[in-house]
Short mmCIF file of C-alpha atoms in Angstrom, two decimals:
data_model
loop_
_atom_site.label_atom_id
_atom_site.label_comp_id
_atom_site.label_asym_id
_atom_site.label_seq_id
_atom_site.Cartn_x
_atom_site.Cartn_y
_atom_site.Cartn_z
CA UNK W 253 -61.74 25.77 -21.89
CA UNK W 254 -60.02 22.50 -22.79
CA UNK W 255 -56.39 22.09 -21.63
CA UNK W 256 -54.96 22.30 -25.30
CA UNK W 257 -56.74 26.09 -25.30
CA UNK W 258 -55.09 26.65 -21.75
CA UNK W 259 -52.07 25.64 -22.98
CA UNK W 260 -51.66 27.88 -25.89
CA UNK W 261 -53.30 31.02 -23.97
CA UNK W 262 -50.46 30.89 -21.40
CA UNK W 263 -47.71 29.48 -23.69
CA UNK W 264 -47.79 31.32 -26.72
CA UNK W 265 -47.44 35.32 -25.64
CA UNK W 266 -43.65 33.91 -24.29
CA UNK W 267 -42.85 33.02 -27.95
CA UNK W 268 -45.08 34.62 -30.30
CA UNK W 269 -44.69 38.36 -31.35
CA UNK W 270 -46.73 40.66 -29.84
CA UNK W 271 -50.17 42.19 -30.91
CA UNK W 272 -48.67 45.49 -32.56
CA UNK W 273 -45.89 43.94 -34.31
CA UNK W 274 -47.80 40.99 -35.75
CA UNK W 275 -50.62 43.13 -37.33
CA UNK W 276 -49.51 42.19 -40.82
CA UNK W 277 -48.65 38.62 -40.36
CA UNK W 278 -50.77 36.12 -42.26
CA UNK W 279 -53.89 35.27 -40.92
CA UNK W 280 -52.72 31.44 -40.37
CA UNK W 281 -52.27 30.24 -36.85
CA UNK W 282 -48.56 28.64 -36.36
CA UNK W 283 -48.64 26.31 -33.06
CA UNK W 284 -45.69 25.39 -30.72
CA UNK W 285 -45.16 21.96 -32.24
CA UNK W 286 -46.53 19.62 -34.81
CA UNK W 287 -48.32 18.29 -32.28
CA UNK W 288 -50.43 21.23 -31.80
CA UNK W 289 -50.40 22.34 -35.41
CA UNK W 290 -53.43 22.14 -37.85
CA UNK W 291 -52.38 23.34 -40.95
CA UNK W 292 -50.32 20.76 -42.02
CA UNK W 293 -51.70 18.24 -44.95
CA UNK W 294 -52.66 15.09 -44.10
CA UNK W 295 -50.36 13.53 -46.44
CA UNK W 296 -47.39 15.64 -44.74
CA UNK W 297 -48.40 13.86 -41.54
CA UNK W 298 -48.68 10.26 -43.13
CA UNK W 299 -45.17 10.60 -44.39
CA UNK W 300 -43.65 11.66 -41.40
CA UNK W 301 -45.36 9.01 -39.47
CA UNK W 302 -44.48 6.48 -41.79
CA UNK W 303 -40.48 7.78 -41.50
CA UNK W 304 -40.98 7.55 -37.80
CA UNK W 305 -42.07 3.96 -38.08
CA UNK W 306 -39.35 3.02 -40.29
CA UNK W 307 -36.68 4.65 -37.77
CA UNK W 308 -38.28 2.42 -35.11
CA UNK W 309 -38.05 -0.62 -36.80
CA UNK W 310 -35.21 -2.88 -35.63
CA UNK W 311 -35.32 -4.35 -38.87
CA UNK W 312 -34.35 -1.76 -41.16
CA UNK W 313 -30.65 -0.77 -42.22
CA UNK W 314 -30.18 2.53 -40.13
CA UNK W 315 -31.77 0.67 -37.01
CA UNK W 316 -29.34 -2.30 -37.51
CA UNK W 317 -26.15 0.01 -37.92
CA UNK W 318 -27.21 1.84 -34.80
CA UNK W 319 -27.69 -0.75 -32.71
CA UNK W 320 -24.47 -2.50 -33.75
CA UNK W 321 -22.78 1.08 -32.74
CA UNK W 322 -24.58 0.97 -29.27
CA UNK W 323 -23.54 -2.94 -29.00
CA UNK W 324 -19.79 -2.16 -29.00
CA UNK W 325 -18.21 -3.68 -25.65
CA UNK W 326 -16.01 -0.95 -23.38
CA UNK W 327 -13.42 -1.49 -21.21
CA UNK W 328 -14.79 -1.66 -17.46
CA UNK W 329 -12.82 0.48 -15.32
CA UNK W 330 -12.46 0.75 -11.36
CA UNK W 331 -10.41 1.81 -8.36
CA UNK W 332 -8.45 -0.61 -6.42
CA UNK W 333 -5.23 -0.43 -3.64
CA UNK W 334 -2.36 -2.33 -4.89
CA UNK W 335 0.37 -3.40 -2.36
CA UNK W 336 3.97 -4.91 -3.60
CA UNK W 337 5.90 -5.96 -0.83
CA UNK W 338 8.91 -8.43 0.02
CA UNK W 339 11.64 -9.27 2.07
CA UNK W 340 14.81 -7.41 0.08
CA UNK W 341 16.10 -11.17 -0.86
CA UNK W 342 12.93 -12.70 -1.10
CA UNK W 343 10.41 -12.79 -3.76
CA UNK W 344 7.88 -9.88 -5.39
CA UNK W 345 4.01 -10.56 -4.01
CA UNK W 346 1.55 -8.12 -5.31
CA UNK W 347 -1.79 -7.70 -3.67
CA UNK W 348 -4.82 -6.29 -4.80
CA UNK W 349 -8.05 -5.14 -2.10
CA UNK W 350 -11.04 -3.65 -2.96
CA UNK W 351 -11.52 -2.23 0.67
CA UNK W 352 -8.14 -1.39 2.86
CA UNK W 353 -10.19 -2.46 5.73
CA UNK W 354 -10.40 -6.05 4.47
CA UNK W 355 -7.66 -8.61 5.24
CA UNK W 356 -8.80 -11.03 2.38
CA UNK W 357 -7.12 -9.80 -0.68
CA UNK W 358 -9.32 -10.24 -4.09
CA UNK W 359 -5.85 -11.45 -5.55
CA UNK W 360 -2.45 -12.25 -4.24
CA UNK W 361 0.34 -13.52 -6.03
CA UNK W 362 3.80 -14.05 -5.52
CA UNK W 363 6.42 -13.46 -8.50
CA UNK W 364 9.43 -15.04 -8.47
CA UNK W 365 11.12 -11.73 -9.66
CA UNK W 366 13.32 -10.62 -6.58
CA UNK W 367 12.55 -7.51 -4.42
CA UNK W 368 15.53 -5.83 -4.87
CA UNK W 369 15.69 -6.57 -9.11
CA UNK W 370 12.52 -5.23 -9.12
CA UNK W 371 13.52 -1.85 -7.14
CA UNK W 372 16.47 -1.74 -9.95
CA UNK W 373 13.96 -1.78 -12.66
CA UNK W 374 11.74 0.84 -11.08
CA UNK W 375 14.76 3.44 -11.05
CA UNK W 376 14.33 3.70 -15.00
CA UNK W 377 10.32 4.98 -14.27
CA UNK W 378 8.80 2.17 -16.20
CA UNK W 379 7.55 -1.28 -14.88
CA UNK W 380 5.47 -3.55 -17.59
CA UNK W 381 5.18 -6.76 -15.66
CA UNK W 382 2.77 -9.29 -18.22
CA UNK W 383 1.76 -12.38 -16.51
CA UNK W 384 0.65 -14.58 -19.27
CA UNK W 385 -1.55 -18.17 -19.69
CA UNK W 386 -2.10 -20.56 -21.84
CA UNK W 387 -5.83 -21.71 -22.79
CA UNK W 388 -5.84 -25.68 -22.27
CA UNK W 389 -9.14 -26.76 -21.36
CA UNK W 390 -8.99 -26.29 -17.37
CA UNK W 391 -8.12 -22.73 -18.02
CA UNK W 392 -10.02 -21.78 -20.80
CA UNK W 393 -13.00 -20.68 -19.39
CA UNK W 394 -12.20 -19.69 -15.68
CA UNK W 395 -11.69 -16.43 -14.37
CA UNK W 396 -8.31 -14.84 -14.90
CA UNK W 397 -7.90 -14.48 -10.93
CA UNK W 398 -8.14 -18.21 -10.65
CA UNK W 399 -5.17 -19.08 -12.46
CA UNK W 400 -3.00 -20.97 -10.34
CA UNK W 401 0.25 -20.54 -12.53
CA UNK W 402 1.64 -17.48 -14.96
CA UNK W 403 4.51 -17.12 -17.00
CA UNK W 404 6.29 -13.68 -15.67
CA UNK W 405 7.86 -10.97 -18.29
CA UNK W 406 9.17 -7.88 -16.70
CA UNK W 407 9.76 -4.99 -19.22
CA UNK W 408 9.89 -7.76 -22.41
CA UNK W 409 12.01 -10.21 -20.34
CA UNK W 410 10.90 -13.59 -19.23
CA UNK W 411 12.02 -13.77 -15.47
CA UNK W 412 10.15 -16.88 -14.29
CA UNK W 413 6.68 -17.52 -13.14
CA UNK W 414 4.26 -15.74 -10.74
CA UNK W 415 1.59 -18.03 -8.67
CA UNK W 416 -1.81 -17.39 -7.14
CA UNK W 417 -1.36 -17.51 -3.44
CA UNK W 418 -4.26 -17.80 -0.53
CA UNK W 419 -3.47 -15.47 2.22
CA UNK W 420 -2.06 -16.82 5.10
CA UNK W 421 -1.97 -15.22 8.89
CA UNK W 422 1.11 -13.51 8.45
CA UNK W 423 0.01 -12.01 5.36
CA UNK W 424 -3.31 -10.93 7.01
CA UNK W 425 -1.42 -9.54 10.17
CA UNK W 426 0.58 -7.23 7.51
CA UNK W 427 -2.48 -5.76 5.80
CA UNK W 428 -4.28 -5.18 9.05
CA UNK W 429 -0.84 -3.23 10.06
CA UNK W 430 -1.20 -0.89 6.75
CA UNK W 431 -4.89 -0.76 6.68
CA UNK W 432 -4.73 3.29 7.90
CA UNK W 433 -2.05 3.63 4.86
CA UNK W 434 -3.92 4.28 1.36
CA UNK W 435 -0.92 5.57 -0.38
CA UNK W 436 3.08 4.90 0.76
CA UNK W 437 5.92 3.27 0.86
CA UNK W 438 8.48 2.02 3.74
CA UNK W 439 9.44 -0.96 5.42
CA UNK W 440 7.99 -2.76 8.17
CA UNK W 441 9.80 -4.88 10.99
CA UNK W 442 10.89 -8.17 10.77
CA UNK W 443 8.56 -10.55 11.93
CA UNK W 444 6.39 -11.40 8.56
CA UNK W 445 8.33 -14.63 7.33
CA UNK W 446 6.19 -15.73 4.52
CA UNK W 447 6.48 -16.93 1.24
CA UNK W 448 9.01 -19.67 -0.07
CA UNK W 449 12.27 -19.90 1.42
CA UNK W 450 11.75 -17.13 4.00
CA UNK W 451 11.54 -16.33 7.70
CA UNK W 452 11.58 -14.02 10.29
CA UNK W 453 15.57 -13.32 10.10
CA UNK W 454 15.35 -12.06 6.31
CA UNK W 455 14.97 -8.69 8.00
CA UNK W 456 12.03 -6.12 7.10
CA UNK W 457 9.36 -6.04 4.73
CA UNK W 458 9.51 -3.19 2.19
CA UNK W 459 6.53 -2.57 0.85
CA UNK W 460 4.66 0.36 -1.81
CA UNK W 461 1.22 0.63 -1.48
CA UNK W 462 -0.82 2.85 -4.11
CA UNK W 463 -3.95 3.26 -6.03
CA UNK W 464 -4.56 1.27 -9.23
CA UNK W 465 -6.73 1.23 -12.19
CA UNK W 466 -8.37 -1.74 -12.93
CA UNK W 467 -9.40 -2.04 -16.26
CA UNK W 468 -11.23 -5.12 -17.71
CA UNK W 469 -10.82 -5.53 -21.36
CA UNK W 470 -12.05 -8.74 -21.74
CA UNK W 471 -12.59 -12.44 -20.14
CA UNK W 472 -9.01 -12.91 -21.35
CA UNK W 473 -7.40 -9.37 -20.24
CA UNK W 474 -7.29 -7.63 -17.40
CA UNK W 475 -4.78 -4.73 -15.81
CA UNK W 476 -3.58 -2.76 -13.05
CA UNK W 477 -2.09 0.54 -13.74
CA UNK W 478 -0.25 2.70 -10.80
CA UNK W 479 -1.54 6.34 -10.48
CA UNK W 480 0.89 8.68 -9.17
CA UNK W 481 -0.20 11.21 -6.16
CA UNK W 482 -0.17 14.57 -7.71
CA UNK W 483 3.13 15.87 -5.78
CA UNK W 484 5.13 12.97 -6.60
CA UNK W 485 7.48 12.08 -9.70
CA UNK W 486 5.96 9.81 -12.42
CA UNK W 487 6.29 6.29 -11.98
CA UNK W 488 4.68 4.10 -14.50
CA UNK W 489 4.13 0.49 -13.04
CA UNK W 490 1.50 -1.71 -14.77
CA UNK W 491 0.60 -5.36 -14.33
CA UNK W 492 -1.22 -7.06 -16.78
CA UNK W 493 -3.04 -10.43 -17.03
CA UNK W 494 -3.24 -11.98 -20.36
CA UNK W 495 -4.81 -15.29 -21.52
CA UNK W 496 -3.56 -16.44 -25.02
CA UNK W 497 -5.48 -17.99 -27.43
CA UNK W 498 -4.00 -20.53 -29.68
CA UNK W 499 -5.81 -20.48 -33.22
CA UNK W 500 -6.69 -24.31 -34.33
#
């Protein structure tokens, strides 16, 4: 007994009618699939094979349309830990970490907006910080996180600039202090005199730490969106990194 005969013997009774109800049926045998059918004319098989070959041909219009639809780029999304911190009368800092245990942030920015100004903006429930840079020759192809200086807009108003910073000892110490916290807000005791024009006498460091959705739209656009805990009131806060392309 061949393998095909064995398959027919065990599979056909599961799908075909019983012998009593099929006594009046036509004597033509019906198979489970076209690969086992022997009652299809050769012409039909040739036409179906030609159609399948046309569909698999990448030069055909239908295959080209399918390929073009599949090739559409999609934004890349991931989860990161974002921390906004700063002295009350000092500048706002924005730190992005992929791992809360790492004291080397993936992105560290010092914004020219003051901490108490940002707190006032957050009272309205919606904060959108947009950082823009142009496409001059030395910044046209570099990663957005490598751009040294940005122009800063907060809720549509230009408020100065933002600068990429390297984490110093005091920033790393602060991140080490908060490594057990993923979501939370509060104040750290004085002793973290980081940033321009600040010292240890500027008082405690205010911070807000939460999960952010990191979206990479293209090589010229990235964004970070605050993810609110389920039991907390809604606070919309987003940070956008944009590189403008000047048309020639």
